[in-house]
PQR file of N, CA, C, O and H, with PARSE charges and radii, in Angstrom:
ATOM      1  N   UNK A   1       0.821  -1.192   0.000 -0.4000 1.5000
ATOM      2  CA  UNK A   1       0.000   0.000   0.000 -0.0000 2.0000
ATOM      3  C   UNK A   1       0.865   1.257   0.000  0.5500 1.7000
ATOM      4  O   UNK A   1       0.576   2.237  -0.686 -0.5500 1.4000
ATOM      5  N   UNK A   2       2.018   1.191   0.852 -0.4000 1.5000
ATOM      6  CA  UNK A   2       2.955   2.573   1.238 -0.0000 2.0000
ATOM      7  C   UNK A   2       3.576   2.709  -0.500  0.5500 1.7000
ATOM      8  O   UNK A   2       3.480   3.728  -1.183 -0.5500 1.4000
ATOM      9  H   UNK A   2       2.253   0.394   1.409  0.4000 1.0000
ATOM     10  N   UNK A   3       4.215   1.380  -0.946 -0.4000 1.5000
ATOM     11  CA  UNK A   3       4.581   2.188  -2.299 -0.0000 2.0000
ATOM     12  C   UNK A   3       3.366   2.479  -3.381  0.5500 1.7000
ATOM     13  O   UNK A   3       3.493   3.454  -4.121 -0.5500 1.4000
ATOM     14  H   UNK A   3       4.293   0.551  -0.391  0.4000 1.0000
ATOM     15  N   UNK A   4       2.332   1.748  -3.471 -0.4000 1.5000
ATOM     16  CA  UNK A   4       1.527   2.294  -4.045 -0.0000 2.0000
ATOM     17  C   UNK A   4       1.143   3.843  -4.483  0.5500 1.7000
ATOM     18  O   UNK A   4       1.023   4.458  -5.543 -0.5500 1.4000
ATOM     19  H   UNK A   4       2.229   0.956  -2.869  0.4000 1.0000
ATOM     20  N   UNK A   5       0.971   4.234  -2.538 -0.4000 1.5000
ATOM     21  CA  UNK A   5       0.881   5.814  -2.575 -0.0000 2.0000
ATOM     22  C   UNK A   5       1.815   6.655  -2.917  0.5500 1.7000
ATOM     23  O   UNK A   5       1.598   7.856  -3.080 -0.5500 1.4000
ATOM     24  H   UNK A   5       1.069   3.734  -1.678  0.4000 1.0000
ATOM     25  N   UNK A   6       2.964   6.090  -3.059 -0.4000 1.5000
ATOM     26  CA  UNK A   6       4.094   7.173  -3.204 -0.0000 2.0000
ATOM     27  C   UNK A   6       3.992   7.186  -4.854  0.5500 1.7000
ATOM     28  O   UNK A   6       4.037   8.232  -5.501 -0.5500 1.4000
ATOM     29  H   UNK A   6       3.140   5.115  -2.926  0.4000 1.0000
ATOM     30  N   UNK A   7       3.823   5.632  -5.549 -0.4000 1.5000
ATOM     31  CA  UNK A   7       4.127   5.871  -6.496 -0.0000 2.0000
ATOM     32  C   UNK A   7       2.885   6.873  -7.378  0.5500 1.7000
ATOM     33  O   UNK A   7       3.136   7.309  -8.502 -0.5500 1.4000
ATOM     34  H   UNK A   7       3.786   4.782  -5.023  0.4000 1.0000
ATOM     35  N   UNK A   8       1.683   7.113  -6.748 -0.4000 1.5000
ATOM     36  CA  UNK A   8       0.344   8.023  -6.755 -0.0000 2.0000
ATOM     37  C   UNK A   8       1.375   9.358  -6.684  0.5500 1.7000
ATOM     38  O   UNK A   8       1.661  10.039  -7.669 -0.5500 1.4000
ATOM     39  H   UNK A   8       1.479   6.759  -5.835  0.4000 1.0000
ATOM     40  N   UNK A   9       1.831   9.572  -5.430 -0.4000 1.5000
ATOM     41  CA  UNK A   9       2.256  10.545  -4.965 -0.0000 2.0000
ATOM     42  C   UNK A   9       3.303  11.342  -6.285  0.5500 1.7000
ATOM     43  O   UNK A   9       3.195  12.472  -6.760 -0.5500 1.4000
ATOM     44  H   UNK A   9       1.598   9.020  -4.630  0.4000 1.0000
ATOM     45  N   UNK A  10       4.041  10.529  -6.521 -0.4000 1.5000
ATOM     46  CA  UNK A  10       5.376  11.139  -7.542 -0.0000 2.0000
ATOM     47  C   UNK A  10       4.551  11.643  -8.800  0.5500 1.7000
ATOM     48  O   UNK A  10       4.540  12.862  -8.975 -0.5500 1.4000
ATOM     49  H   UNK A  10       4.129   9.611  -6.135  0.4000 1.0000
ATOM     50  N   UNK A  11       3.737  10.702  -9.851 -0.4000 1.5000
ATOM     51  CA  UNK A  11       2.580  10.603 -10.746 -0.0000 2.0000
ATOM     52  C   UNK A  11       2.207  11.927 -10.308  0.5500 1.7000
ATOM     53  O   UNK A  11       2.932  12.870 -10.628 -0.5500 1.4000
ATOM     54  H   UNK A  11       3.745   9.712  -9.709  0.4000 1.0000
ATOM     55  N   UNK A  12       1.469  12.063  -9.817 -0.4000 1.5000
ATOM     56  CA  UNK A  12       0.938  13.696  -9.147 -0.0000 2.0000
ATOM     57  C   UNK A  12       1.606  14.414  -9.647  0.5500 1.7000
ATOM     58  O   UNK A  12       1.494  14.864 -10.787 -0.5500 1.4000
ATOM     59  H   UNK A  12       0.880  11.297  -9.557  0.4000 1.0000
ATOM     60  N   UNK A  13       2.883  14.760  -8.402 -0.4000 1.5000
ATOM     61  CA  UNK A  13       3.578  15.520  -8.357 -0.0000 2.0000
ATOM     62  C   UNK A  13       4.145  16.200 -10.140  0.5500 1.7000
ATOM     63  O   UNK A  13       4.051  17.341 -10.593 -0.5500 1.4000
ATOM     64  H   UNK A  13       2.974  14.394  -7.476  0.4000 1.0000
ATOM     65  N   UNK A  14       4.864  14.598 -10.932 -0.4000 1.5000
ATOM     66  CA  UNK A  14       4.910  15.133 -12.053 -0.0000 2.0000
ATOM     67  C   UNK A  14       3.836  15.803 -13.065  0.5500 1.7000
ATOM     68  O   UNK A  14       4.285  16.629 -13.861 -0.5500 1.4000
ATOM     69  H   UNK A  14       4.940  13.671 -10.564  0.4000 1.0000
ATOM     70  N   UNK A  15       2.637  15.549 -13.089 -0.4000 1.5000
ATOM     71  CA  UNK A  15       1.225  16.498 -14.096 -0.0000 2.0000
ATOM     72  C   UNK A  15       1.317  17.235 -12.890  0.5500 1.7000
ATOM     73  O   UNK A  15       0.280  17.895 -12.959 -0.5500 1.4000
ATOM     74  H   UNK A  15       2.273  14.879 -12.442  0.4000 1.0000
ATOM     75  N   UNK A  16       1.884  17.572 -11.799 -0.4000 1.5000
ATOM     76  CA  UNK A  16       1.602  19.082 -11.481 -0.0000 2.0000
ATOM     77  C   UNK A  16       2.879  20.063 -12.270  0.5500 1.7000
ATOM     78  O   UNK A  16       2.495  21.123 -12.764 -0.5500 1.4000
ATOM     79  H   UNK A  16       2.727  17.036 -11.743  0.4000 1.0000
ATOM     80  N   UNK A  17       4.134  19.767 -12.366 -0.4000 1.5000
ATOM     81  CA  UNK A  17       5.420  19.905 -13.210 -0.0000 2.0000
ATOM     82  C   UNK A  17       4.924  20.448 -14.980  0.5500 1.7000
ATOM     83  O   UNK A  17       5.118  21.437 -15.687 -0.5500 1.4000
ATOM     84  H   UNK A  17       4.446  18.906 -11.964  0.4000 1.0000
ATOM     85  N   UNK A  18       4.062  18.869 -15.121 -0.4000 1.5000
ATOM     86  CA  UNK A  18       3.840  19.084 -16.816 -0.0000 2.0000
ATOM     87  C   UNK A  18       3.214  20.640 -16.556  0.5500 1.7000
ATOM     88  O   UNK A  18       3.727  21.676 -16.978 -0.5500 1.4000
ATOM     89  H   UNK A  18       3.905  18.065 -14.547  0.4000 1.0000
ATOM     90  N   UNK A  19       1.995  20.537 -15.765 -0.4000 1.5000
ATOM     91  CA  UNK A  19       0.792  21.568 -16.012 -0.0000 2.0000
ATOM     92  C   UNK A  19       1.549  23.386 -16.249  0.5500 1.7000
ATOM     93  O   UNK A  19       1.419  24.386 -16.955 -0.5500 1.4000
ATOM     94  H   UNK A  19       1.579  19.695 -15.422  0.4000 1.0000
ATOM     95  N   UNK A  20       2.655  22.650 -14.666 -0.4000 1.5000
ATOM     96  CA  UNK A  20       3.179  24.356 -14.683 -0.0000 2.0000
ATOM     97  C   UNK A  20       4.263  24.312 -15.615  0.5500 1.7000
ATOM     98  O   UNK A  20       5.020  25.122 -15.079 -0.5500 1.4000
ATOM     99  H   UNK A  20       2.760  21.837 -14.093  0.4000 1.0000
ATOM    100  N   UNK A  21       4.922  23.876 -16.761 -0.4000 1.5000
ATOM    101  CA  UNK A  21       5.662  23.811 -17.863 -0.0000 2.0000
ATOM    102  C   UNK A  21       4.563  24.228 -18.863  0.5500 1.7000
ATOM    103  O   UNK A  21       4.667  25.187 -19.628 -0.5500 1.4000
ATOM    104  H   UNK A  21       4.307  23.218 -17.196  0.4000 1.0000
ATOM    105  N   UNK A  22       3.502  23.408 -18.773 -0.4000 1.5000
ATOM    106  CA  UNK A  22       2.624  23.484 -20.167 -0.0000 2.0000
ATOM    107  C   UNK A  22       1.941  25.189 -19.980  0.5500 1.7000
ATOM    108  O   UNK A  22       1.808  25.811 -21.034 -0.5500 1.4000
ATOM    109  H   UNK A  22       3.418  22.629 -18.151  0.4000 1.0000
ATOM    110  N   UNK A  23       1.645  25.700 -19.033 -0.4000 1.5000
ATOM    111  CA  UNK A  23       1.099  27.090 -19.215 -0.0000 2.0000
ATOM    112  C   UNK A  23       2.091  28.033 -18.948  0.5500 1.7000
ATOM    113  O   UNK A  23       1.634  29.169 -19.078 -0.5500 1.4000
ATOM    114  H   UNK A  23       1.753  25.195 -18.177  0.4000 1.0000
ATOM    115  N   UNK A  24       3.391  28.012 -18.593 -0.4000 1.5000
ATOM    116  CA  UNK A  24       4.454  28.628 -18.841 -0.0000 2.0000
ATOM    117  C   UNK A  24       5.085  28.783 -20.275  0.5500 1.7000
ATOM    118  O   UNK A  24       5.675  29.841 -20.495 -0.5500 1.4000
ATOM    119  H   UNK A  24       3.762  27.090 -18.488  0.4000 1.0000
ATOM    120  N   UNK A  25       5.033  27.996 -21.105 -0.4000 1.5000
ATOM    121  CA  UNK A  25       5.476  27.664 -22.715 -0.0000 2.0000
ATOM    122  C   UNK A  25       4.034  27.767 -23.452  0.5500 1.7000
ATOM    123  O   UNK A  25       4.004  28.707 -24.246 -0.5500 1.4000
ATOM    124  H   UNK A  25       4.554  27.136 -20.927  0.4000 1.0000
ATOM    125  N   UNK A  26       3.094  27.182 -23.390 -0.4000 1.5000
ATOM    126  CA  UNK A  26       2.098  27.140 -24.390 -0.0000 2.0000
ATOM    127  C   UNK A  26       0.855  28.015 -24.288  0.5500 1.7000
ATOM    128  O   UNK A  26      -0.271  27.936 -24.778 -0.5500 1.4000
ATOM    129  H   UNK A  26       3.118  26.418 -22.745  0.4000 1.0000
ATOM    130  N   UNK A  27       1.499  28.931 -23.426 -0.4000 1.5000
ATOM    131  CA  UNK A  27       0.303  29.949 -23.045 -0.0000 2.0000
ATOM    132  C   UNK A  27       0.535  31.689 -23.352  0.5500 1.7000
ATOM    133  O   UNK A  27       1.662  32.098 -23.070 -0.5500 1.4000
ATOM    134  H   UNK A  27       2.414  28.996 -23.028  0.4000 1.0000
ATOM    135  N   UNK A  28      -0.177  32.427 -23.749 -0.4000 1.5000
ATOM    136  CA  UNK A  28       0.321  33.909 -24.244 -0.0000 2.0000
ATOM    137  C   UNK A  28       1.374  34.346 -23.202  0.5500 1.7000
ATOM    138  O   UNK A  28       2.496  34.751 -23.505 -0.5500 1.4000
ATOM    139  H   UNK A  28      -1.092  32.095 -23.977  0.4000 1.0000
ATOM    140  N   UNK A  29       0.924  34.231 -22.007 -0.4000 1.5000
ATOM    141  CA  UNK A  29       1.391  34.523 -20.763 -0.0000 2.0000
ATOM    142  C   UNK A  29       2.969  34.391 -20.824  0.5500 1.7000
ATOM    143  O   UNK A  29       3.548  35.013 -19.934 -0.5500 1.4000
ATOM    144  H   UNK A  29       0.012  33.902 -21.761  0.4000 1.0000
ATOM    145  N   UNK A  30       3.631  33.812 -21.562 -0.4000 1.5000
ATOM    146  CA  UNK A  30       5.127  33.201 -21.503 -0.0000 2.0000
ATOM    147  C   UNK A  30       5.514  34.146 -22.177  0.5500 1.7000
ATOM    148  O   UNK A  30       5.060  34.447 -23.281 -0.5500 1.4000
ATOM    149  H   UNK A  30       3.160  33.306 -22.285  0.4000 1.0000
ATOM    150  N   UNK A  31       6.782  34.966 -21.325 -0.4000 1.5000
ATOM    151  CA  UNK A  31       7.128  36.301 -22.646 -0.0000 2.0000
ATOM    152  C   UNK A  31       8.341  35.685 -22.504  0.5500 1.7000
ATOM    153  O   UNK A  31       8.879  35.407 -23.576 -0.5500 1.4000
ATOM    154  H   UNK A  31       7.151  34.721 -20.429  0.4000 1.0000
ATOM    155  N   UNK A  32       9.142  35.283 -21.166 -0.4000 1.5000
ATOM    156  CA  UNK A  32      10.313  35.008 -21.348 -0.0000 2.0000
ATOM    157  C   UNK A  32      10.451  33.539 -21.105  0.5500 1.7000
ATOM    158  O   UNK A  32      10.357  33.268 -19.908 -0.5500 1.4000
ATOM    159  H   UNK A  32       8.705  35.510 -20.296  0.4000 1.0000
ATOM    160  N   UNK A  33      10.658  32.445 -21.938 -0.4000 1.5000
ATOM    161  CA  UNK A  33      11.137  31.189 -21.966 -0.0000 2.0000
ATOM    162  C   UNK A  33      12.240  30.281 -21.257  0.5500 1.7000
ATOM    163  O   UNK A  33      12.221  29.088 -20.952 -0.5500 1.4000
ATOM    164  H   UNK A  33      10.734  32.666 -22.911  0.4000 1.0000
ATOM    165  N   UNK A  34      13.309  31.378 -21.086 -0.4000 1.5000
ATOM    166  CA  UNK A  34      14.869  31.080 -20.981 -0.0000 2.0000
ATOM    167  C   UNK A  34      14.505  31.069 -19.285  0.5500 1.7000
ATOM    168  O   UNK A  34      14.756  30.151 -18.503 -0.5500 1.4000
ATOM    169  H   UNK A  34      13.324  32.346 -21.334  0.4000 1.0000
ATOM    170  N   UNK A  35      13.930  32.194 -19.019 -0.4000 1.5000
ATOM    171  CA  UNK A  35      13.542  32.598 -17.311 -0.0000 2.0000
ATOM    172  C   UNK A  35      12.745  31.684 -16.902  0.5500 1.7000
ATOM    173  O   UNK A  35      13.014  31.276 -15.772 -0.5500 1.4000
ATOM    174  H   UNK A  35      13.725  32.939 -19.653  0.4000 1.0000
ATOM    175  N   UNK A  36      11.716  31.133 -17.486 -0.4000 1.5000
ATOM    176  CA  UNK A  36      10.464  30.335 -16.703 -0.0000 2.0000
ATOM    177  C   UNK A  36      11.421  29.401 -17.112  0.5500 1.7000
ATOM    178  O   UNK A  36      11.920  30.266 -17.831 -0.5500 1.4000
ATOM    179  H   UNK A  36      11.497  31.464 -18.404  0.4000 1.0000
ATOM    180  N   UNK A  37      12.343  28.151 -17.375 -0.4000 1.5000
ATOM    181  CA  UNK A  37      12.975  27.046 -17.653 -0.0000 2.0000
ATOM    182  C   UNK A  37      14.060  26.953 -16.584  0.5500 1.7000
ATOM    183  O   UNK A  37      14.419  25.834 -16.218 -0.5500 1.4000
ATOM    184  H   UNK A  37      11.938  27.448 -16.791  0.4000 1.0000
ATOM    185  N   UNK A  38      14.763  28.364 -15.906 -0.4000 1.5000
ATOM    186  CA  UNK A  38      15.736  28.183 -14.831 -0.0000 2.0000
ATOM    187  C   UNK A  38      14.450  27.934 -13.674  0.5500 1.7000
ATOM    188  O   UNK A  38      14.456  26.965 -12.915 -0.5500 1.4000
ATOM    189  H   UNK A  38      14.471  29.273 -16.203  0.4000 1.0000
ATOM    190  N   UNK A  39      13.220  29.109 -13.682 -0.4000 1.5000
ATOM    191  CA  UNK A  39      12.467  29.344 -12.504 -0.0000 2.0000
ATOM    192  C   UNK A  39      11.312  28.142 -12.641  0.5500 1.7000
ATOM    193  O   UNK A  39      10.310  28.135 -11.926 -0.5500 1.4000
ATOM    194  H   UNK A  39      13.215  29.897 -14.299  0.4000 1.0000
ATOM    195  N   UNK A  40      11.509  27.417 -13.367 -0.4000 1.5000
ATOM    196  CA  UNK A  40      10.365  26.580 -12.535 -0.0000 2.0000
ATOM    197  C   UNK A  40      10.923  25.316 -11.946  0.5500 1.7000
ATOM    198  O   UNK A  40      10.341  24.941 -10.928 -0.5500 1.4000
ATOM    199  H   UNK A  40      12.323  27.423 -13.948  0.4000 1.0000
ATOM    200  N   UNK A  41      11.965  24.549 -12.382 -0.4000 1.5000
ATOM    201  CA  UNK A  41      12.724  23.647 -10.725 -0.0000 2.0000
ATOM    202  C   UNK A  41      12.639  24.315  -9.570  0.5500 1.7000
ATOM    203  O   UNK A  41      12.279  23.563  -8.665 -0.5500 1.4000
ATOM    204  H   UNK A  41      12.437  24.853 -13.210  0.4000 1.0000
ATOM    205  N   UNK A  42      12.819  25.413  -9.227 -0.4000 1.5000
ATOM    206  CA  UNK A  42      12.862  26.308  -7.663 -0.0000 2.0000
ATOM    207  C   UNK A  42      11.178  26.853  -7.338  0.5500 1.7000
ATOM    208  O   UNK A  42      10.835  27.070  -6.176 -0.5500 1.4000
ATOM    209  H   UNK A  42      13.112  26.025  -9.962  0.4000 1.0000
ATOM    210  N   UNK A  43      10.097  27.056  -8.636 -0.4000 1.5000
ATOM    211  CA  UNK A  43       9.223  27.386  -8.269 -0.0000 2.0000
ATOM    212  C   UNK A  43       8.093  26.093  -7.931  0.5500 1.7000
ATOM    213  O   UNK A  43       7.236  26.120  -7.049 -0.5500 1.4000
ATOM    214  H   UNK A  43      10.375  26.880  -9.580  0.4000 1.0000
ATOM    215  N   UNK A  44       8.356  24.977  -8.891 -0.4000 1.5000
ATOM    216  CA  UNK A  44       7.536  23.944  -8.530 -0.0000 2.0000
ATOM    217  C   UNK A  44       7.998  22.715  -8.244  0.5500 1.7000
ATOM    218  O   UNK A  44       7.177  21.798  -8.264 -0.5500 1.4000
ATOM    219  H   UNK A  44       9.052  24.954  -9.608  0.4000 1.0000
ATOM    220  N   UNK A  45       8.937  22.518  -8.024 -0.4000 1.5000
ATOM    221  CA  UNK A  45      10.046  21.195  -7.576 -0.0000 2.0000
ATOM    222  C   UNK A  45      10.038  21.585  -5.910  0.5500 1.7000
ATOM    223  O   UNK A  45       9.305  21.180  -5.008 -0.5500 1.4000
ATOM    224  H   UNK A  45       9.603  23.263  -8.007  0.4000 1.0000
ATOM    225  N   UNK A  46      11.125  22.504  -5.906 -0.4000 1.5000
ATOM    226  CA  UNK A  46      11.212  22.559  -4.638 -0.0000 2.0000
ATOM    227  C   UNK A  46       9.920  22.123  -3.340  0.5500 1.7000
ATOM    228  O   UNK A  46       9.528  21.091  -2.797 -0.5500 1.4000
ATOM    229  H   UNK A  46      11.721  22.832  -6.639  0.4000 1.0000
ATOM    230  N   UNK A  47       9.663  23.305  -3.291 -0.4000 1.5000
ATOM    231  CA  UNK A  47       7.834  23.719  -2.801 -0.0000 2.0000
ATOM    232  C   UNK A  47       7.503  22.081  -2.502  0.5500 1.7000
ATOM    233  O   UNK A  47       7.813  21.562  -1.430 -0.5500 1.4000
ATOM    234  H   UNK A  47       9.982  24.144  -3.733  0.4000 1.0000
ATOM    235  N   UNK A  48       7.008  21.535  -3.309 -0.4000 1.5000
ATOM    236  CA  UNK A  48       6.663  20.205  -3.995 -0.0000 2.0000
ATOM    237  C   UNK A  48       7.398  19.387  -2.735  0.5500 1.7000
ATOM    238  O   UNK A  48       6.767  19.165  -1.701 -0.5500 1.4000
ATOM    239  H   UNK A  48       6.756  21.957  -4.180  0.4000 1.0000
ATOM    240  N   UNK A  49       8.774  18.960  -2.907 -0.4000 1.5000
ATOM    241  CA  UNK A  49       9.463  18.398  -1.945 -0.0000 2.0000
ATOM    242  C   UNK A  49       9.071  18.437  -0.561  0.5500 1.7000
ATOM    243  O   UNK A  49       8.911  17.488   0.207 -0.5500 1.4000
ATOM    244  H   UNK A  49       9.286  19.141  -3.746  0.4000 1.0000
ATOM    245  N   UNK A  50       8.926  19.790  -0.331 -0.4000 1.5000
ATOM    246  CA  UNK A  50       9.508  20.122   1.081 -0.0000 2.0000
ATOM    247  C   UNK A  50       7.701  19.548   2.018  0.5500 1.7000
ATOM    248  O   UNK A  50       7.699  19.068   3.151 -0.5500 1.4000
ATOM    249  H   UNK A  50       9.057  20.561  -0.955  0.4000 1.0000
ATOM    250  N   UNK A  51       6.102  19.827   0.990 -0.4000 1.5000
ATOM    251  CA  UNK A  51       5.325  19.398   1.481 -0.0000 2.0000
ATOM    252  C   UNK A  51       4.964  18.039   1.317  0.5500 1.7000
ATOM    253  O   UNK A  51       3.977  17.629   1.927 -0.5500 1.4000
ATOM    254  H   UNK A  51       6.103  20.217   0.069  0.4000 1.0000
ATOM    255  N   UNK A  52       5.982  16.838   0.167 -0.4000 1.5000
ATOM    256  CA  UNK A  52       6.002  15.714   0.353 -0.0000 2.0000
ATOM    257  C   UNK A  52       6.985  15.189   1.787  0.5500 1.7000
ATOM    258  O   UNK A  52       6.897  14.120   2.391 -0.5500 1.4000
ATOM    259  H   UNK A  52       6.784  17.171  -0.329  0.4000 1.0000
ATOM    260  N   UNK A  53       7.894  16.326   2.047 -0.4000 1.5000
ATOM    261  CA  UNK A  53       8.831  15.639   3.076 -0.0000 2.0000
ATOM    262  C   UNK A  53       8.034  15.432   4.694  0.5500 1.7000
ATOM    263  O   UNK A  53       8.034  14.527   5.529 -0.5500 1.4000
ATOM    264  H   UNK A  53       7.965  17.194   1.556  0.4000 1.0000
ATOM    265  N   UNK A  54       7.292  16.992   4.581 -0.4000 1.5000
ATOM    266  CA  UNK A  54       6.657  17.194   6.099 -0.0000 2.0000
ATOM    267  C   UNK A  54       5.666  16.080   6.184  0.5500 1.7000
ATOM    268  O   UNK A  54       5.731  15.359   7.180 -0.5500 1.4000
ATOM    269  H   UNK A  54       7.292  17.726   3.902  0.4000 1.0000
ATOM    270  N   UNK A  55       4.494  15.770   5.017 -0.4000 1.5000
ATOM    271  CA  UNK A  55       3.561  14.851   4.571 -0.0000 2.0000
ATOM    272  C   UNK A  55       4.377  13.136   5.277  0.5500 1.7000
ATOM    273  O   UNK A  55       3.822  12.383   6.079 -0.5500 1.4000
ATOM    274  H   UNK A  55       4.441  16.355   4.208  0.4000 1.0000
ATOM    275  N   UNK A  56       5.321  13.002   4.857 -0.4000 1.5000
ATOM    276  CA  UNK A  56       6.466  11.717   5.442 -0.0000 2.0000
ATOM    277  C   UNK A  56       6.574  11.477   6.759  0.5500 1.7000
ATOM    278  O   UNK A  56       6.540  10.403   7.360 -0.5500 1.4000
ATOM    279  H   UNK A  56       5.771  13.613   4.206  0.4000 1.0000
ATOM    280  N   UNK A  57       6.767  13.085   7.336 -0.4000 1.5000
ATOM    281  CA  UNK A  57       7.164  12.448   8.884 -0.0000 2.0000
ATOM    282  C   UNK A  57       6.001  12.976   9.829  0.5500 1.7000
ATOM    283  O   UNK A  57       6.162  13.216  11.025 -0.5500 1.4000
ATOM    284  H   UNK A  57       6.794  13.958   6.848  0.4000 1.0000
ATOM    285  N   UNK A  58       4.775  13.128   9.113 -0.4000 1.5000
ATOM    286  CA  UNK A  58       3.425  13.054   9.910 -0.0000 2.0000
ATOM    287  C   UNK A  58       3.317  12.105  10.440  0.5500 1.7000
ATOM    288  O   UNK A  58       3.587  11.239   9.608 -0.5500 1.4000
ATOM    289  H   UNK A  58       4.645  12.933   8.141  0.4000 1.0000
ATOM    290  N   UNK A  59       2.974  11.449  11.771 -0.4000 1.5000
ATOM    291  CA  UNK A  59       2.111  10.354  12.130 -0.0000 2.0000
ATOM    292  C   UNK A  59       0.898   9.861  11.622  0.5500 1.7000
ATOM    293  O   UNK A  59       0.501   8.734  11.325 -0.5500 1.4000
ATOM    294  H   UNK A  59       2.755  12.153  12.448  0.4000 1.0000
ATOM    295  N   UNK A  60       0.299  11.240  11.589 -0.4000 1.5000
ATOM    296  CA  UNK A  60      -0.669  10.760  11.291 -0.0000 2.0000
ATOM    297  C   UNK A  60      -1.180  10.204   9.848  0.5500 1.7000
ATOM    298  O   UNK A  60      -2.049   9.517   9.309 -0.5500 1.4000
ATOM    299  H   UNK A  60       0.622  12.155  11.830  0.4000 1.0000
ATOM    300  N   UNK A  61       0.173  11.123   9.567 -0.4000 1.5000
ATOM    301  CA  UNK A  61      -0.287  10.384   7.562 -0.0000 2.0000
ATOM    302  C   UNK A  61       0.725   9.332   7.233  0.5500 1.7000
ATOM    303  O   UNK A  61       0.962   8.959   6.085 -0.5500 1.4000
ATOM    304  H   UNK A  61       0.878  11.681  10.004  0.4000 1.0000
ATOM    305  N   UNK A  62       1.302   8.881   8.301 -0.4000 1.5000
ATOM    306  CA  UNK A  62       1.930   7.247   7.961 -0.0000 2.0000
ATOM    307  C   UNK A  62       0.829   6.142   8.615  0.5500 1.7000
ATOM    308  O   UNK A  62       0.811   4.938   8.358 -0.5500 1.4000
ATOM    309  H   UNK A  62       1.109   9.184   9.235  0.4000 1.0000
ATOM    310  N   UNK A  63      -0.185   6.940   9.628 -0.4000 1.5000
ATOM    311  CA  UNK A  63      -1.101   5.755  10.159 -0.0000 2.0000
ATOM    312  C   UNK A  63      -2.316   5.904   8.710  0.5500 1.7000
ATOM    313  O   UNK A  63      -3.121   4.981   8.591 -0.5500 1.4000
ATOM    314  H   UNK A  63      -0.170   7.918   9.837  0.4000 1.0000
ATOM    315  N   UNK A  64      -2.363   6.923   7.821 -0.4000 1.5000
ATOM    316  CA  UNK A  64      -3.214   6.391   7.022 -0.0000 2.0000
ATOM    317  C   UNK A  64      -2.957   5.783   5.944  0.5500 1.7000
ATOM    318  O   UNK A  64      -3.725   5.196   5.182 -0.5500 1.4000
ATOM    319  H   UNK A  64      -1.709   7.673   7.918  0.4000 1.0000
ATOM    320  N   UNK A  65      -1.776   5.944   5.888 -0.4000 1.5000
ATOM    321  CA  UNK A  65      -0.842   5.123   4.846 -0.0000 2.0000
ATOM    322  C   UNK A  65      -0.971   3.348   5.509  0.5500 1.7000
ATOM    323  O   UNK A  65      -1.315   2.371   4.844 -0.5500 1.4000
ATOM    324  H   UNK A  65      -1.152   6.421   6.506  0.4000 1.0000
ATOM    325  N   UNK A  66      -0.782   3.354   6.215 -0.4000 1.5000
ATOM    326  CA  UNK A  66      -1.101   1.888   6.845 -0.0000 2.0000
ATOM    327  C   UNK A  66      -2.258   1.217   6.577  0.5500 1.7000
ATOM    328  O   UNK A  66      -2.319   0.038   6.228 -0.5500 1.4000
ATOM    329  H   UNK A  66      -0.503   4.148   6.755  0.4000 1.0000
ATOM    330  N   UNK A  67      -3.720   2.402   6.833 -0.4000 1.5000
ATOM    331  CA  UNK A  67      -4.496   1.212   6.961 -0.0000 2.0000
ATOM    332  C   UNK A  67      -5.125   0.548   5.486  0.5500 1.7000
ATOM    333  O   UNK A  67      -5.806  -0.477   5.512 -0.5500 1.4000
ATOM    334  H   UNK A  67      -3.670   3.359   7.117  0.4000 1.0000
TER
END
């Protein structure tokens, strides 16, 4: 069940990556390319990590990971 969710978890995580790539590049909104390609590892990677890490050492979300 625990890798199941993670492997849910990563899946996620990446179409959240595609989504913020895909409206950064394929959207009017994108003036600078070169900038949104350094800034989005630090804007949606990071972030990403740090609430999968806290999510990890919850109790309470390893007891629902259990049942």
């Amino acid at each position: 069940m625990k890798v199941l969710i993670r492997v849910i978890l990563h899946q996620l995580i990446f179409a959240v990556w595609l989504l913020a790539m895909w409206v950064l590049y394929c959207t009017p909104a994108c003036t600078h390319p070169i900038e949104h390609l350094i800034a989005v590892p630090f804007a949606v990677l990071i972030p990403t990590a740090v609430i999968m890490r806290r999510l990890a050492a919850s109790p309470r979300f390893m007891r629902w990971l259990d049942e």
